[in-house]
Structure formats: structure tokens, C-alpha cells
Amino acid sequence: MVTALLRIGRRRAAQAAAAAAVALALLLWWMQPFGKPASPQGAVAFTTGVPTGVYARYGELLKRYLAKDLPDIDVRLRSSEGSVQNIRRLISGEADFTIATSDAVAAYRDEGGRDADRLRACARLYDDYMQLVVPADSDVRRTADLRGKRVGIGQRGSGVSLITGRLLKAAGLDAENDIDAVRKGIDAMPDLLRQGKIDAFFWSGGLPTGAVSDLADDFDIRLVQLGDLVDGLHAQGPATRHYRAAVMPADAYPRVQKGEAVKTIAVSNLLVTTDRTDPGLTEGITRTVIDSRDRIGSQVHAAQLVDLRTAIFTDPLDLHEGARRYYRSVKP
């Protein structure tokens, strides 16, 4: 009889302990912030641009602030030829996020690129300015004067190459027949100009671009205006709607411009991902992009133009669900 009573007592004690553990677990769950999503984690591939371009520098700084805001993700940067290659990497799954110009995105969609409908935007970032760089004593005063000359037009996978072809067409030139096209990026073109191996080069980037500034430190250069090509550019059809007339401020390259603004063409940059990307991750990265604007902008001047009020205008792409969630959370 005593043994049976002891057995019952032990069973009741075990049941009571189990009930207490369940109650404690429920209490701890209830005390957690209700509905708070888990912090994003894992490796994130971010493809940027050529090492000396603004895309690459922006990516390096953004990675630094993402490490603070999203400590459980491992951002892995990868250089590229530019926007066109970046978009292909997103589609293939080689990258999770990238920066690409709106005209390059539109061209991919208009040409029926594979899975183009899966592309999504996180934010409109800053504008790229088209720059035509020549030696200071060059006889090139407008784009049409490039006929017969050796001209750097960007790598095949770059947004520079895309817009350069359209600008040359607006000037009545063909990249394959009317110039000696040199397909190099901003990492190589300044040295080629300095060495006299090319006569001019085109570049599309944020202001100022370090490689152009560095070139001006030891080599006299001049920026050729491109403002006269706006009408001819827009006459090429809907694909050119993303280009706008712009002016490079006189202080973009003080040593070169000597107080003179330069008329040119600008196109917006987008932070791009796909609909495969986790909404929580996209929301967190979008938040850091906006919150880190001033800190990144102190080192990359172009990033100062990232603005919460304009970030949502990401034509031709729809916002990713996670990015939309962020903008709703900060809406006044």
C-alpha cells in the first residue's frame, strides 16, 4: 500500500513539473514582442561594378552598415562590368541584390529577357551622369567630332556601353563603323587616355567618379558637353525615356571644370533584387539604405541624393514586397 502511494506521488510530481515547464514556456513566448519577425540571416551576394567605380565604393560602405544593422547576414561583394551583367547575375541566381541603371533594366525587359518579370526594386538611389572625357588640348568639342577616333565606350556588360551606343546614334555616328571602339571599363580607360592609346572615353557614373578625379590630378582633361544630344536621344523611342537633360555642377571636378557647369545626360540607379528574395531581408536592407544615406554620402557624394521621398519611384520596376513594407512603416 505504501509503495503504491509513493508511486502515485512521484507520478503526480512529474506531471506537475511538466505542467510548470509548459506554463513557463507559454509565459516566455507571451513576453516576446508580439509578431516580431526573425532577424534575417545567411549569405547575401551583392554584385556591384568595376573596382574604381561608384557602384563598388557604395557597395563597400553599405556592407559596413549592414553588418551593424543586420549582424546575422554575411554580405559578399562581387565586382562586375556594370548594369547589364548585374541584371543577368540576378536572374541566374548568382546574386541576390545589385545596382543597375533604369535604362538597362528597361532594355532587359523590353527585349524579353528571361524571367524579366521577376525583377523587383528596393529603392531609387542616385543618378548617373554621362561623361565624355578628352585631353584638354583635344579638338573634340561635341560628340560628332569623335568620327574616326579611338574611343573608350565601356565593357559589353556595362550600362556605359548601352547608353554610349544611343548617344553616338543621336550624334549621327555608329559605334561599329564610325569610331575605333575600345571596350574597356573605368578601371582601364583613364590610363589609356593618359598614355595616348585612346582619344576619348565615355563614362556613366555618380559625381564625382574617383577614377576621373584621379586622372585630373596628373593629366589635363576636359569634359565635352552632351546637352545637344537630348532631342536626338529621345527621338529613338520609348527605350530612351529614362534619360533626362542634366547639368554637372561646377564643383563636381573643380580642377577640370574651373567653375563651369557642363550640360549632359543623367539616368537613375536602382537597388534591384528579384521576387525570390525574402521580404524580411529586403525590408532590412532597404531600411539600412535609407538610414545610412548621410554616413555613406560623406564619402560617396552621389549617395547624398538618396531620399526617402523619391526612393519609391522605381520605374520600370515594381517595389519588392519587403521594400513596400518598409516604406509603409515610415510613412508619416
Tab-separated table of C-alpha atoms in Angstrom:
chain	number	residue	atom	x	y	z
A	1	MET	CA	0.000	0.000	0.000
A	2	VAL	CA	2.785	2.410	0.922
A	3	THR	CA	4.686	1.529	-2.255
A	4	ALA	CA	1.633	2.266	-4.364
A	5	LEU	CA	1.128	5.629	-2.665
A	6	LEU	CA	4.782	6.553	-3.288
A	7	ARG	CA	4.434	5.612	-6.953
A	8	ILE	CA	1.341	7.796	-7.304
A	9	GLY	CA	3.115	10.679	-5.595
A	10	ARG	CA	6.080	10.508	-7.911
A	11	ARG	CA	3.788	10.416	-10.974
A	12	ARG	CA	1.860	13.455	-9.760
A	13	ALA	CA	5.093	15.308	-9.082
A	14	ALA	CA	6.331	14.559	-12.610
A	15	GLN	CA	3.035	15.724	-14.076
A	16	ALA	CA	3.179	18.911	-12.029
A	17	ALA	CA	6.752	19.591	-13.176
A	18	ALA	CA	5.786	19.066	-16.829
A	19	ALA	CA	2.796	21.374	-16.446
A	20	ALA	CA	5.025	24.014	-14.868
A	21	ALA	CA	7.508	23.745	-17.764
A	22	VAL	CA	4.717	24.202	-20.315
A	23	ALA	CA	3.364	27.181	-18.384
A	24	LEU	CA	6.844	28.756	-18.238
A	25	ALA	CA	7.339	28.257	-21.981
A	26	LEU	CA	3.979	29.860	-22.705
A	27	LEU	CA	4.819	32.770	-20.429
A	28	LEU	CA	8.163	33.351	-22.123
A	29	TRP	CA	6.503	33.209	-25.560
A	30	TRP	CA	3.871	35.705	-24.447
A	31	MET	CA	6.528	38.107	-23.147
A	32	GLN	CA	8.266	38.240	-26.555
A	33	PRO	CA	7.387	41.242	-28.806
A	34	PHE	CA	4.199	40.001	-30.425
A	35	GLY	CA	4.569	39.305	-34.143
A	36	LYS	CA	8.233	40.355	-34.321
A	37	PRO	CA	9.852	38.656	-37.355
A	38	ALA	CA	13.060	36.680	-37.013
A	39	SER	CA	16.236	38.565	-37.900
A	40	PRO	CA	17.438	37.799	-41.465
A	41	GLN	CA	20.473	35.552	-41.605
A	42	GLY	CA	22.747	33.770	-44.045
A	43	ALA	CA	24.940	34.721	-47.000
A	44	VAL	CA	23.810	37.513	-49.338
A	45	ALA	CA	25.529	38.043	-52.702
A	46	PHE	CA	25.750	41.670	-53.872
A	47	THR	CA	27.161	42.348	-57.339
A	48	THR	CA	28.385	45.931	-57.825
A	49	GLY	CA	30.633	47.253	-60.607
A	50	VAL	CA	34.226	47.885	-61.660
A	51	PRO	CA	36.602	48.303	-58.689
A	52	THR	CA	37.247	52.024	-59.266
A	53	GLY	CA	33.615	52.976	-59.903
A	54	VAL	CA	30.952	54.409	-57.612
A	55	TYR	CA	28.939	51.158	-57.559
A	56	ALA	CA	31.850	49.322	-55.932
A	57	ARG	CA	32.552	52.008	-53.341
A	58	TYR	CA	28.871	52.336	-52.482
A	59	GLY	CA	28.658	48.569	-52.041
A	60	GLU	CA	31.660	48.519	-49.701
A	61	LEU	CA	30.188	51.191	-47.449
A	62	LEU	CA	26.693	49.711	-47.491
A	63	LYS	CA	28.161	46.364	-46.436
A	64	ARG	CA	29.736	48.072	-43.422
A	65	TYR	CA	26.419	49.458	-42.197
A	66	LEU	CA	24.508	46.280	-42.963
A	67	ALA	CA	26.946	44.464	-40.664
A	68	LYS	CA	25.701	46.688	-37.830
A	69	ASP	CA	22.010	46.652	-38.669
A	70	LEU	CA	21.722	43.007	-39.774
A	71	PRO	CA	24.562	41.222	-37.957
A	72	ASP	CA	23.363	37.740	-38.885
A	73	ILE	CA	23.796	38.191	-42.633
A	74	ASP	CA	27.078	37.796	-44.474
A	75	VAL	CA	27.218	40.242	-47.394
A	76	ARG	CA	29.543	39.055	-50.134
A	77	LEU	CA	30.508	41.698	-52.692
A	78	ARG	CA	31.420	40.839	-56.255
A	79	SER	CA	32.752	43.220	-58.892
A	80	SER	CA	31.240	43.282	-62.388
A	81	GLU	CA	31.329	45.040	-65.741
A	82	GLY	CA	28.217	47.014	-64.801
A	83	SER	CA	24.430	47.155	-65.022
A	84	VAL	CA	23.822	44.728	-67.874
A	85	GLN	CA	25.924	41.981	-66.317
A	86	ASN	CA	24.441	42.720	-62.896
A	87	ILE	CA	20.914	42.077	-64.136
A	88	ARG	CA	21.956	38.777	-65.703
A	89	ARG	CA	23.523	37.681	-62.425
A	90	LEU	CA	20.329	38.410	-60.533
A	91	ILE	CA	18.264	36.380	-62.955
A	92	SER	CA	20.704	33.448	-62.911
A	93	GLY	CA	20.738	33.382	-59.111
A	94	GLU	CA	24.431	34.345	-58.877
A	95	ALA	CA	23.435	37.488	-56.969
A	96	ASP	CA	20.671	38.469	-54.554
A	97	PHE	CA	20.967	42.261	-54.847
A	98	THR	CA	22.604	44.677	-57.247
A	99	ILE	CA	22.648	48.249	-58.515
A	100	ALA	CA	21.561	48.857	-62.102
A	101	THR	CA	20.529	51.839	-64.173
A	102	SER	CA	16.855	52.145	-65.016
A	103	ASP	CA	17.574	52.177	-68.764
A	104	ALA	CA	19.458	48.867	-68.537
A	105	VAL	CA	16.577	47.305	-66.608
A	106	ALA	CA	14.085	48.626	-69.165
A	107	ALA	CA	16.178	47.305	-72.051
A	108	TYR	CA	16.284	43.838	-70.487
A	109	ARG	CA	12.517	43.833	-70.055
A	110	ASP	CA	11.774	45.305	-73.490
A	111	GLU	CA	13.973	42.699	-75.166
A	112	GLY	CA	12.081	39.880	-73.449
A	113	GLY	CA	14.931	38.844	-71.179
A	114	ARG	CA	14.466	35.569	-69.300
A	115	ASP	CA	12.434	35.942	-66.092
A	116	ALA	CA	12.354	39.726	-66.522
A	117	ASP	CA	9.003	39.758	-64.756
A	118	ARG	CA	10.733	38.535	-61.576
A	119	LEU	CA	12.849	41.671	-61.176
A	120	ARG	CA	11.872	43.936	-58.283
A	121	ALA	CA	13.221	47.216	-56.906
A	122	CYS	CA	14.111	48.176	-53.352
A	123	ALA	CA	14.843	51.862	-53.922
A	124	ARG	CA	15.765	54.536	-56.391
A	125	LEU	CA	19.254	55.556	-55.348
A	126	TYR	CA	21.145	58.335	-57.131
A	127	ASP	CA	21.642	59.492	-60.717
A	128	ASP	CA	24.486	58.544	-63.018
A	129	TYR	CA	25.829	61.381	-65.163
A	130	MET	CA	27.179	60.703	-68.636
A	131	GLN	CA	30.735	61.988	-69.002
A	132	LEU	CA	32.760	62.344	-72.190
A	133	VAL	CA	36.407	62.845	-71.234
A	134	VAL	CA	39.122	64.066	-73.631
A	135	PRO	CA	42.617	65.566	-73.246
A	136	ALA	CA	42.434	69.290	-72.576
A	137	ASP	CA	44.027	70.109	-75.957
A	138	SER	CA	41.728	67.784	-77.937
A	139	ASP	CA	39.908	69.112	-81.000
A	140	VAL	CA	36.754	67.249	-79.890
A	141	ARG	CA	34.128	69.837	-78.952
A	142	ARG	CA	30.999	67.747	-79.491
A	143	THR	CA	30.227	64.056	-79.862
A	144	ALA	CA	30.114	64.203	-83.666
A	145	ASP	CA	33.812	65.172	-83.619
A	146	LEU	CA	34.671	61.636	-82.439
A	147	ARG	CA	34.387	60.287	-86.003
A	148	GLY	CA	37.495	58.265	-86.832
A	149	LYS	CA	38.896	58.475	-83.298
A	150	ARG	CA	39.789	55.797	-80.732
A	151	VAL	CA	37.046	55.942	-78.124
A	152	GLY	CA	36.541	54.004	-74.900
A	153	ILE	CA	32.867	53.020	-74.778
A	154	GLY	CA	32.716	50.679	-71.780
A	155	GLN	CA	32.668	46.900	-71.489
A	156	ARG	CA	29.962	44.892	-73.219
A	157	GLY	CA	28.210	44.090	-69.944
A	158	SER	CA	28.079	47.689	-68.787
A	159	GLY	CA	25.377	50.335	-68.735
A	160	VAL	CA	28.000	52.703	-70.145
A	161	SER	CA	28.130	50.723	-73.366
A	162	LEU	CA	24.332	50.739	-73.650
A	163	ILE	CA	23.899	54.484	-73.323
A	164	THR	CA	27.044	55.296	-75.326
A	165	GLY	CA	25.663	53.468	-78.353
A	166	ARG	CA	22.490	55.530	-78.130
A	167	LEU	CA	24.383	58.805	-77.678
A	168	LEU	CA	26.576	58.087	-80.696
A	169	LYS	CA	23.466	57.351	-82.741
A	170	ALA	CA	21.960	60.662	-81.622
A	171	ALA	CA	25.143	62.338	-82.876
A	172	GLY	CA	24.868	60.601	-86.246
A	173	LEU	CA	27.621	58.066	-85.537
A	174	ASP	CA	27.723	54.280	-85.469
A	175	ALA	CA	29.847	52.608	-82.779
A	176	GLU	CA	30.907	49.799	-85.113
A	177	ASN	CA	31.793	51.811	-88.216
A	178	ASP	CA	32.430	55.483	-87.438
A	179	ILE	CA	34.800	55.210	-84.467
A	180	ASP	CA	37.512	52.842	-83.313
A	181	ALA	CA	35.596	51.443	-80.335
A	182	VAL	CA	37.666	50.342	-77.337
A	183	ARG	CA	35.624	48.175	-74.980
A	184	LYS	CA	37.263	48.882	-71.643
A	185	GLY	CA	35.890	49.989	-68.270
A	186	ILE	CA	36.659	52.921	-65.993
A	187	ASP	CA	39.397	50.852	-64.358
A	188	ALA	CA	41.405	50.966	-67.619
A	189	MET	CA	40.238	53.928	-69.706
A	190	PRO	CA	41.925	56.753	-67.732
A	191	ASP	CA	45.356	55.134	-68.118
A	192	LEU	CA	44.752	54.524	-71.816
A	193	LEU	CA	43.905	58.215	-72.271
A	194	ARG	CA	46.946	59.264	-70.264
A	195	GLN	CA	49.176	57.055	-72.403
A	196	GLY	CA	47.708	58.354	-75.658
A	197	LYS	CA	46.261	54.962	-76.605
A	198	ILE	CA	42.734	56.360	-76.893
A	199	ASP	CA	41.494	59.824	-77.827
A	200	ALA	CA	38.424	59.963	-75.587
A	201	PHE	CA	36.244	57.861	-73.335
A	202	PHE	CA	32.650	57.783	-72.177
A	203	TRP	CA	31.696	57.086	-68.599
A	204	SER	CA	28.358	56.948	-66.797
A	205	GLY	CA	28.627	57.273	-63.040
A	206	GLY	CA	27.865	59.190	-59.897
A	207	LEU	CA	29.598	62.502	-59.264
A	208	PRO	CA	32.421	62.699	-58.733
A	209	THR	CA	33.836	59.436	-60.033
A	210	GLY	CA	37.151	58.777	-58.293
A	211	ALA	CA	38.903	57.465	-61.394
A	212	VAL	CA	38.156	60.687	-63.288
A	213	SER	CA	39.245	62.849	-60.356
A	214	ASP	CA	42.469	60.871	-60.036
A	215	LEU	CA	43.170	61.244	-63.750
A	216	ALA	CA	42.746	65.015	-63.485
A	217	ASP	CA	45.368	65.163	-60.713
A	218	ASP	CA	48.232	64.492	-63.118
A	219	PHE	CA	46.774	64.871	-66.609
A	220	ASP	CA	44.948	67.827	-68.140
A	221	ILE	CA	41.492	66.770	-69.286
A	222	ARG	CA	38.274	68.383	-70.449
A	223	LEU	CA	34.611	67.334	-70.237
A	224	VAL	CA	32.691	67.590	-73.512
A	225	GLN	CA	29.088	68.755	-73.199
A	226	LEU	CA	26.392	66.269	-74.252
A	227	GLY	CA	23.361	68.517	-73.836
A	228	ASP	CA	22.877	68.901	-77.584
A	229	LEU	CA	22.028	65.175	-77.870
A	230	VAL	CA	18.907	65.155	-75.695
A	231	ASP	CA	16.386	65.550	-78.510
A	232	GLY	CA	18.129	63.026	-80.739
A	233	LEU	CA	18.272	60.574	-77.851
A	234	HIS	CA	14.569	60.837	-77.057
A	235	ALA	CA	13.698	60.540	-80.741
A	236	GLN	CA	14.939	56.943	-80.642
A	237	GLY	CA	11.736	55.817	-78.961
A	238	PRO	CA	10.303	54.722	-75.595
A	239	ALA	CA	13.502	52.909	-74.606
A	240	THR	CA	15.171	56.276	-74.026
A	241	ARG	CA	12.512	57.697	-71.716
A	242	HIS	CA	14.733	57.086	-68.698
A	243	TYR	CA	17.306	59.670	-69.827
A	244	ARG	CA	16.929	63.299	-68.864
A	245	ALA	CA	18.778	66.502	-69.534
A	246	ALA	CA	21.055	67.361	-66.624
A	247	VAL	CA	23.895	69.627	-65.613
A	248	MET	CA	27.097	68.515	-63.939
A	249	PRO	CA	27.613	71.028	-61.112
A	250	ALA	CA	30.667	73.236	-61.475
A	251	ASP	CA	32.213	71.706	-58.375
A	252	ALA	CA	31.930	68.068	-59.489
A	253	TYR	CA	35.502	68.170	-60.813
A	254	PRO	CA	36.842	71.604	-59.757
A	255	ARG	CA	40.292	71.078	-61.278
A	256	VAL	CA	38.706	70.238	-64.656
A	257	GLN	CA	35.663	72.479	-64.825
A	258	LYS	CA	37.207	75.632	-63.404
A	259	GLY	CA	33.849	76.964	-62.246
A	260	GLU	CA	31.904	75.944	-65.365
A	261	ALA	CA	28.868	73.642	-65.266
A	262	VAL	CA	28.607	71.045	-68.053
A	263	LYS	CA	25.385	70.076	-69.834
A	264	THR	CA	24.914	66.325	-70.037
A	265	ILE	CA	22.507	63.364	-69.705
A	266	ALA	CA	21.508	61.613	-66.471
A	267	VAL	CA	19.833	58.291	-65.666
A	268	SER	CA	18.684	56.931	-62.307
A	269	ASN	CA	20.181	53.967	-60.472
A	270	LEU	CA	18.011	51.375	-58.762
A	271	LEU	CA	18.723	48.885	-55.995
A	272	VAL	CA	17.382	45.700	-57.563
A	273	THR	CA	16.539	42.181	-56.424
A	274	THR	CA	14.025	39.520	-57.504
A	275	ASP	CA	10.737	38.231	-56.140
A	276	ARG	CA	12.646	35.196	-54.826
A	277	THR	CA	14.249	37.284	-52.079
A	278	ASP	CA	12.887	37.006	-48.540
A	279	PRO	CA	10.679	40.022	-47.664
A	280	GLY	CA	12.224	40.359	-44.205
A	281	LEU	CA	15.712	40.561	-45.690
A	282	THR	CA	14.606	43.053	-48.335
A	283	GLU	CA	12.882	45.214	-45.731
A	284	GLY	CA	16.002	45.274	-43.562
A	285	ILE	CA	18.344	46.129	-46.415
A	286	THR	CA	16.037	48.866	-47.685
A	287	ARG	CA	15.920	50.357	-44.193
A	288	THR	CA	19.718	50.448	-43.986
A	289	VAL	CA	19.999	52.028	-47.449
A	290	ILE	CA	17.820	54.936	-46.346
A	291	ASP	CA	19.156	55.242	-42.801
A	292	SER	CA	22.819	55.218	-43.869
A	293	ARG	CA	22.458	57.899	-46.531
A	294	ASP	CA	24.315	60.658	-44.698
A	295	ARG	CA	27.100	58.396	-43.470
A	296	ILE	CA	27.726	56.882	-46.894
A	297	GLY	CA	27.181	60.260	-48.538
A	298	SER	CA	30.050	61.761	-46.555
A	299	GLN	CA	32.384	59.501	-48.557
A	300	VAL	CA	30.408	58.888	-51.765
A	301	HIS	CA	28.963	62.246	-52.763
A	302	ALA	CA	26.345	60.721	-55.080
A	303	ALA	CA	24.755	58.845	-52.177
A	304	GLN	CA	23.658	62.148	-50.635
A	305	LEU	CA	20.894	62.144	-53.242
A	306	VAL	CA	19.256	59.000	-51.835
A	307	ASP	CA	15.975	60.311	-50.458
A	308	LEU	CA	13.004	58.686	-48.751
A	309	ARG	CA	10.574	60.841	-50.759
A	310	THR	CA	11.942	59.760	-54.158
A	311	ALA	CA	13.168	56.245	-53.311
A	312	ILE	CA	9.788	54.712	-54.154
A	313	PHE	CA	9.857	55.941	-57.775
A	314	THR	CA	11.483	52.875	-59.284
A	315	ASP	CA	10.128	52.842	-62.841
A	316	PRO	CA	10.290	50.479	-64.728
A	317	LEU	CA	10.170	48.043	-61.780
A	318	ASP	CA	7.593	47.428	-59.079
A	319	LEU	CA	8.737	47.589	-55.478
A	320	HIS	CA	9.569	44.323	-53.748
A	321	GLU	CA	7.071	43.306	-51.065
A	322	GLY	CA	9.692	43.794	-48.344
A	323	ALA	CA	10.648	47.260	-49.577
A	324	ARG	CA	6.975	48.234	-49.732
A	325	ARG	CA	6.598	47.054	-46.156
A	326	TYR	CA	9.454	49.318	-45.067
A	327	TYR	CA	8.081	52.413	-46.809
A	328	ARG	CA	4.684	51.847	-45.234
A	329	SER	CA	6.288	51.590	-41.800
A	330	VAL	CA	7.888	55.026	-42.105
A	331	LYS	CA	5.034	56.765	-43.881
A	332	PRO	CA	4.078	59.935	-41.942
